[in-house]
Amino acid sequence: LRCSTRPVAALEPCRYFSSQEGDEKDKTEEKEESGNGEEEAETEEAEPSREEQLEKEAKDLKDQLLRSLAEQENIRAIAKRDVASAKAFAVTSFAKSLLDTSDNLSRAMESVPEEYRADTEDHPVLATLYEGIKMTDENLLKAFEKNGLIRFGEPGDLFDPNLHDALFEYPDPEQEEGTIGQVMKAGFKLNNRVIRPAEVGIIKKA
């Protein structure tokens, strides 16, 4: 009997893979692909279209234009008001310089006794002088009025602290309390703005 001496081939080790591991790997890859897809979709949704961008730019430009027009209109209104105010009160200093002239004319008329003012027979000089001063004062007041300068402050007027300066108080049962009894110096308004308050004496309760 002859025995064979041929070596027997060694068995190679075998590796076995679990089907569960393969399934988990496939799921992970699917999640990653799904996440990437969602991110791309969100990015595409977040980016506005060209038309939307143009509409937004047009709206912004319109808002800027409206604001600019409003600012220009405000500037024009302010400039117009300033010019009108400067024009209305440009003669303030000149008007104030003439107030003393009006005061002097008033004092001159008051210095002539009432009984001589119309006595052209016995006191013709005083009567003529008074008439001339009165006409001059009236013409001056007319010139004042043409330029917006108005004299105010008469006995019997109600006292107004915005218009009058009270120099003193005195009782007078024949006149109403709180009214003007005497006018020491007339007041003046220029275009409804007081440039000099009237200096007066007011009636108080007896």
mmCIF file of C-alpha atoms in Angstrom:
data_model
loop_
_atom_site.group_PDB
_atom_site.id
_atom_site.type_symbol
_atom_site.label_atom_id
_atom_site.label_comp_id
_atom_site.label_asym_id
_atom_site.label_seq_id
_atom_site.Cartn_x
_atom_site.Cartn_y
_atom_site.Cartn_z
ATOM 1 C CA LEU A 1 0.000 0.000 0.000
ATOM 2 C CA ARG A 2 1.266 3.414 -0.900
ATOM 3 C CA CYS A 3 0.261 6.438 1.161
ATOM 4 C CA SER A 4 -0.044 9.857 -0.377
ATOM 5 C CA THR A 5 2.205 12.534 1.060
ATOM 6 C CA ARG A 6 0.399 15.508 -0.597
ATOM 7 C CA PRO A 7 -0.124 18.208 1.973
ATOM 8 C CA VAL A 8 -3.652 19.151 2.740
ATOM 9 C CA ALA A 9 -4.434 22.837 1.959
ATOM 10 C CA ALA A 10 -5.061 24.960 5.022
ATOM 11 C CA LEU A 11 -8.533 26.276 5.383
ATOM 12 C CA GLU A 12 -8.787 30.080 5.031
ATOM 13 C CA PRO A 13 -10.662 31.832 7.751
ATOM 14 C CA CYS A 14 -14.054 33.207 6.714
ATOM 15 C CA ARG A 15 -15.499 36.651 7.713
ATOM 16 C CA TYR A 16 -19.171 36.993 8.373
ATOM 17 C CA PHE A 17 -21.039 40.389 8.175
ATOM 18 C CA SER A 18 -24.246 41.135 9.928
ATOM 19 C CA SER A 19 -27.082 42.367 7.781
ATOM 20 C CA GLN A 20 -28.132 44.747 10.614
ATOM 21 C CA GLU A 21 -24.889 46.719 10.381
ATOM 22 C CA GLY A 22 -25.371 47.165 6.672
ATOM 23 C CA ASP A 23 -28.914 48.439 7.156
ATOM 24 C CA GLU A 24 -27.795 51.032 9.736
ATOM 25 C CA LYS A 25 -25.079 52.272 7.384
ATOM 26 C CA ASP A 26 -27.569 52.657 4.566
ATOM 27 C CA LYS A 27 -29.961 54.613 6.835
ATOM 28 C CA THR A 28 -27.178 56.967 7.949
ATOM 29 C CA GLU A 29 -26.267 57.720 4.357
ATOM 30 C CA GLU A 30 -29.910 58.308 3.507
ATOM 31 C CA LYS A 31 -30.255 60.781 6.428
ATOM 32 C CA GLU A 32 -27.182 62.693 5.331
ATOM 33 C CA GLU A 33 -28.458 62.910 1.775
ATOM 34 C CA SER A 34 -31.910 63.956 3.033
ATOM 35 C CA GLY A 35 -30.402 66.648 5.304
ATOM 36 C CA ASN A 36 -28.317 68.037 2.494
ATOM 37 C CA GLY A 37 -31.377 68.189 0.304
ATOM 38 C CA GLU A 38 -33.398 70.085 2.922
ATOM 39 C CA GLU A 39 -30.586 72.597 3.455
ATOM 40 C CA GLU A 40 -30.376 73.215 -0.252
ATOM 41 C CA ALA A 41 -34.156 73.673 -0.401
ATOM 42 C CA GLU A 42 -34.096 76.146 2.520
ATOM 43 C CA THR A 43 -31.266 78.068 0.872
ATOM 44 C CA GLU A 44 -33.225 78.254 -2.340
ATOM 45 C CA GLU A 45 -36.340 79.477 -0.464
ATOM 46 C CA ALA A 46 -34.376 82.093 1.547
ATOM 47 C CA GLU A 47 -32.881 83.728 -1.518
ATOM 48 C CA PRO A 48 -35.411 86.176 -3.050
ATOM 49 C CA SER A 49 -35.963 86.156 -6.728
ATOM 50 C CA ARG A 50 -34.648 88.882 -8.991
ATOM 51 C CA GLU A 51 -38.130 90.300 -9.351
ATOM 52 C CA GLU A 52 -38.581 90.521 -5.582
ATOM 53 C CA GLN A 53 -35.218 92.242 -5.235
ATOM 54 C CA LEU A 54 -36.176 94.835 -7.841
ATOM 55 C CA GLU A 55 -39.530 95.447 -6.155
ATOM 56 C CA LYS A 56 -37.818 95.983 -2.797
ATOM 57 C CA GLU A 57 -35.271 98.363 -4.327
ATOM 58 C CA ALA A 58 -38.062 100.307 -6.045
ATOM 59 C CA LYS A 59 -39.995 100.564 -2.772
ATOM 60 C CA ASP A 60 -36.906 101.791 -0.897
ATOM 61 C CA LEU A 61 -36.199 104.392 -3.571
ATOM 62 C CA LYS A 62 -39.814 105.569 -3.450
ATOM 63 C CA ASP A 63 -39.654 105.954 0.334
ATOM 64 C CA GLN A 64 -36.419 107.917 0.062
ATOM 65 C CA LEU A 65 -37.935 110.155 -2.600
ATOM 66 C CA LEU A 66 -41.042 110.850 -0.513
ATOM 67 C CA ARG A 67 -38.935 111.690 2.535
ATOM 68 C CA SER A 68 -36.753 113.974 0.449
ATOM 69 C CA LEU A 69 -39.784 115.764 -0.994
ATOM 70 C CA ALA A 70 -41.278 116.185 2.488
ATOM 71 C CA GLU A 71 -38.025 117.653 3.815
ATOM 72 C CA GLN A 72 -37.825 120.069 0.893
ATOM 73 C CA GLU A 73 -41.415 121.147 1.465
ATOM 74 C CA ASN A 74 -40.677 121.765 5.147
ATOM 75 C CA ILE A 75 -37.601 123.800 4.248
ATOM 76 C CA ARG A 76 -39.610 125.904 1.787
ATOM 77 C CA ALA A 77 -42.351 126.479 4.370
ATOM 78 C CA ILE A 78 -39.835 127.531 7.028
ATOM 79 C CA ALA A 79 -38.021 129.826 4.600
ATOM 80 C CA LYS A 80 -41.321 131.371 3.495
ATOM 81 C CA ARG A 81 -42.358 131.953 7.107
ATOM 82 C CA ASP A 82 -38.988 133.498 7.961
ATOM 83 C CA VAL A 83 -39.144 135.825 4.966
ATOM 84 C CA ALA A 84 -42.691 136.888 5.838
ATOM 85 C CA SER A 85 -41.717 137.482 9.463
ATOM 86 C CA ALA A 86 -38.632 139.481 8.474
ATOM 87 C CA LYS A 87 -40.721 141.565 6.070
ATOM 88 C CA ALA A 88 -43.462 142.166 8.628
ATOM 89 C CA PHE A 89 -41.118 143.279 11.405
ATOM 90 C CA ALA A 90 -38.339 144.901 9.374
ATOM 91 C CA VAL A 91 -39.545 148.353 10.467
ATOM 92 C CA THR A 92 -39.638 147.518 14.172
ATOM 93 C CA SER A 93 -36.597 149.614 15.074
ATOM 94 C CA PHE A 94 -37.769 152.485 12.880
ATOM 95 C CA ALA A 95 -41.276 152.332 14.351
ATOM 96 C CA LYS A 96 -39.949 152.365 17.911
ATOM 97 C CA SER A 97 -37.907 155.456 17.127
ATOM 98 C CA LEU A 98 -41.106 157.282 16.100
ATOM 99 C CA LEU A 99 -43.075 156.353 19.208
ATOM 100 C CA ASP A 100 -41.456 159.150 21.187
ATOM 101 C CA THR A 101 -42.622 161.636 18.543
ATOM 102 C CA SER A 102 -46.186 160.405 18.948
ATOM 103 C CA ASP A 103 -45.855 160.651 22.736
ATOM 104 C CA ASN A 104 -44.605 164.257 22.485
ATOM 105 C CA LEU A 105 -47.521 165.236 20.268
ATOM 106 C CA SER A 106 -49.957 163.701 22.751
ATOM 107 C CA ARG A 107 -48.341 165.583 25.644
ATOM 108 C CA ALA A 108 -48.463 168.827 23.689
ATOM 109 C CA MET A 109 -52.193 168.436 23.088
ATOM 110 C CA GLU A 110 -52.814 167.574 26.746
ATOM 111 C CA SER A 111 -50.942 170.682 27.849
ATOM 112 C CA VAL A 112 -53.546 172.925 26.217
ATOM 113 C CA PRO A 113 -56.451 173.490 28.632
ATOM 114 C CA GLU A 114 -59.704 172.047 27.370
ATOM 115 C CA GLU A 115 -61.528 175.375 27.620
ATOM 116 C CA TYR A 116 -59.012 177.016 25.263
ATOM 117 C CA ARG A 117 -58.898 174.293 22.613
ATOM 118 C CA ALA A 118 -61.904 175.541 20.712
ATOM 119 C CA ASP A 119 -61.842 179.186 21.873
ATOM 120 C CA THR A 120 -60.906 180.907 18.621
ATOM 121 C CA GLU A 121 -62.146 184.304 19.810
ATOM 122 C CA ASP A 122 -60.360 184.858 23.141
ATOM 123 C CA HIS A 123 -57.459 182.417 22.663
ATOM 124 C CA PRO A 124 -57.034 181.979 18.905
ATOM 125 C CA VAL A 125 -53.323 181.164 19.149
ATOM 126 C CA LEU A 126 -53.806 178.269 21.555
ATOM 127 C CA ALA A 127 -56.830 177.007 19.612
ATOM 128 C CA THR A 128 -54.914 177.127 16.335
ATOM 129 C CA LEU A 129 -51.857 175.528 17.935
ATOM 130 C CA TYR A 130 -53.967 172.727 19.370
ATOM 131 C CA GLU A 131 -55.685 172.126 16.040
ATOM 132 C CA GLY A 132 -52.333 171.958 14.234
ATOM 133 C CA ILE A 133 -50.844 169.504 16.738
ATOM 134 C CA LYS A 134 -53.969 167.346 16.586
ATOM 135 C CA MET A 135 -53.848 167.160 12.773
ATOM 136 C CA THR A 136 -50.152 166.250 12.877
ATOM 137 C CA ASP A 137 -50.818 163.494 15.405
ATOM 138 C CA GLU A 138 -53.701 162.117 13.344
ATOM 139 C CA ASN A 139 -51.629 162.056 10.155
ATOM 140 C CA LEU A 140 -48.785 160.324 11.976
ATOM 141 C CA LEU A 141 -51.168 157.655 13.291
ATOM 142 C CA LYS A 142 -52.518 157.093 9.766
ATOM 143 C CA ALA A 143 -48.971 156.566 8.517
ATOM 144 C CA PHE A 144 -48.420 154.124 11.373
ATOM 145 C CA GLU A 145 -51.552 152.171 10.487
ATOM 146 C CA LYS A 146 -50.514 151.847 6.840
ATOM 147 C CA ASN A 147 -47.394 150.047 8.033
ATOM 148 C CA GLY A 148 -49.194 147.827 10.562
ATOM 149 C CA LEU A 149 -48.434 149.971 13.622
ATOM 150 C CA ILE A 150 -51.520 150.445 15.812
ATOM 151 C CA ARG A 151 -51.851 152.502 18.991
ATOM 152 C CA PHE A 152 -53.929 151.080 21.856
ATOM 153 C CA GLY A 153 -54.770 151.805 25.472
ATOM 154 C CA GLU A 154 -57.802 153.940 26.328
ATOM 155 C CA PRO A 155 -59.530 154.749 29.632
ATOM 156 C CA GLY A 156 -62.311 152.251 30.259
ATOM 157 C CA ASP A 157 -60.540 149.341 28.559
ATOM 158 C CA LEU A 158 -60.294 146.129 30.540
ATOM 159 C CA PHE A 159 -56.829 145.623 31.979
ATOM 160 C CA ASP A 160 -54.813 142.950 30.154
ATOM 161 C CA PRO A 161 -51.342 142.075 31.531
ATOM 162 C CA ASN A 162 -50.295 141.063 28.019
ATOM 163 C CA LEU A 163 -51.027 144.560 26.738
ATOM 164 C CA HIS A 164 -50.698 146.874 29.715
ATOM 165 C CA ASP A 165 -48.182 147.690 32.422
ATOM 166 C CA ALA A 166 -49.985 148.699 35.636
ATOM 167 C CA LEU A 167 -48.068 151.546 37.267
ATOM 168 C CA PHE A 168 -50.518 152.137 40.095
ATOM 169 C CA GLU A 169 -54.020 151.374 41.388
ATOM 170 C CA TYR A 170 -56.573 153.753 42.776
ATOM 171 C CA PRO A 171 -60.213 153.528 43.850
ATOM 172 C CA ASP A 172 -62.937 155.193 41.811
ATOM 173 C CA PRO A 173 -66.567 154.329 42.617
ATOM 174 C CA GLU A 174 -67.718 155.701 39.262
ATOM 175 C CA GLN A 175 -65.628 153.248 37.228
ATOM 176 C CA GLU A 176 -65.575 149.475 37.034
ATOM 177 C CA GLU A 177 -62.975 147.571 39.010
ATOM 178 C CA GLY A 178 -60.159 146.119 36.885
ATOM 179 C CA THR A 179 -60.501 148.656 34.085
ATOM 180 C CA ILE A 180 -58.036 151.317 32.969
ATOM 181 C CA GLY A 181 -58.593 154.659 34.687
ATOM 182 C CA GLN A 182 -55.612 156.609 33.364
ATOM 183 C CA VAL A 183 -53.217 156.140 30.458
ATOM 184 C CA MET A 184 -49.753 157.474 31.170
ATOM 185 C CA LYS A 185 -48.255 156.247 27.899
ATOM 186 C CA ALA A 186 -50.078 154.634 24.972
ATOM 187 C CA GLY A 187 -49.115 151.179 23.788
ATOM 188 C CA PHE A 188 -48.358 150.085 20.234
ATOM 189 C CA LYS A 189 -48.701 146.880 18.213
ATOM 190 C CA LEU A 190 -46.812 146.080 15.034
ATOM 191 C CA ASN A 191 -48.711 143.504 12.947
ATOM 192 C CA ASN A 192 -50.527 142.307 16.096
ATOM 193 C CA ARG A 193 -47.279 141.973 18.047
ATOM 194 C CA VAL A 194 -46.891 144.230 21.075
ATOM 195 C CA ILE A 195 -43.745 146.318 20.664
ATOM 196 C CA ARG A 196 -44.566 148.571 23.619
ATOM 197 C CA PRO A 197 -47.161 147.902 26.341
ATOM 198 C CA ALA A 198 -49.350 150.735 27.511
ATOM 199 C CA GLU A 199 -48.456 152.252 30.894
ATOM 200 C CA VAL A 200 -51.690 152.673 32.825
ATOM 201 C CA GLY A 201 -53.316 153.154 36.167
ATOM 202 C CA ILE A 202 -56.110 150.719 36.961
ATOM 203 C CA ILE A 203 -59.217 150.924 39.081
ATOM 204 C CA LYS A 204 -59.326 148.911 42.280
ATOM 205 C CA LYS A 205 -62.177 148.115 44.628
ATOM 206 C CA ALA A 206 -62.996 151.049 46.881
#
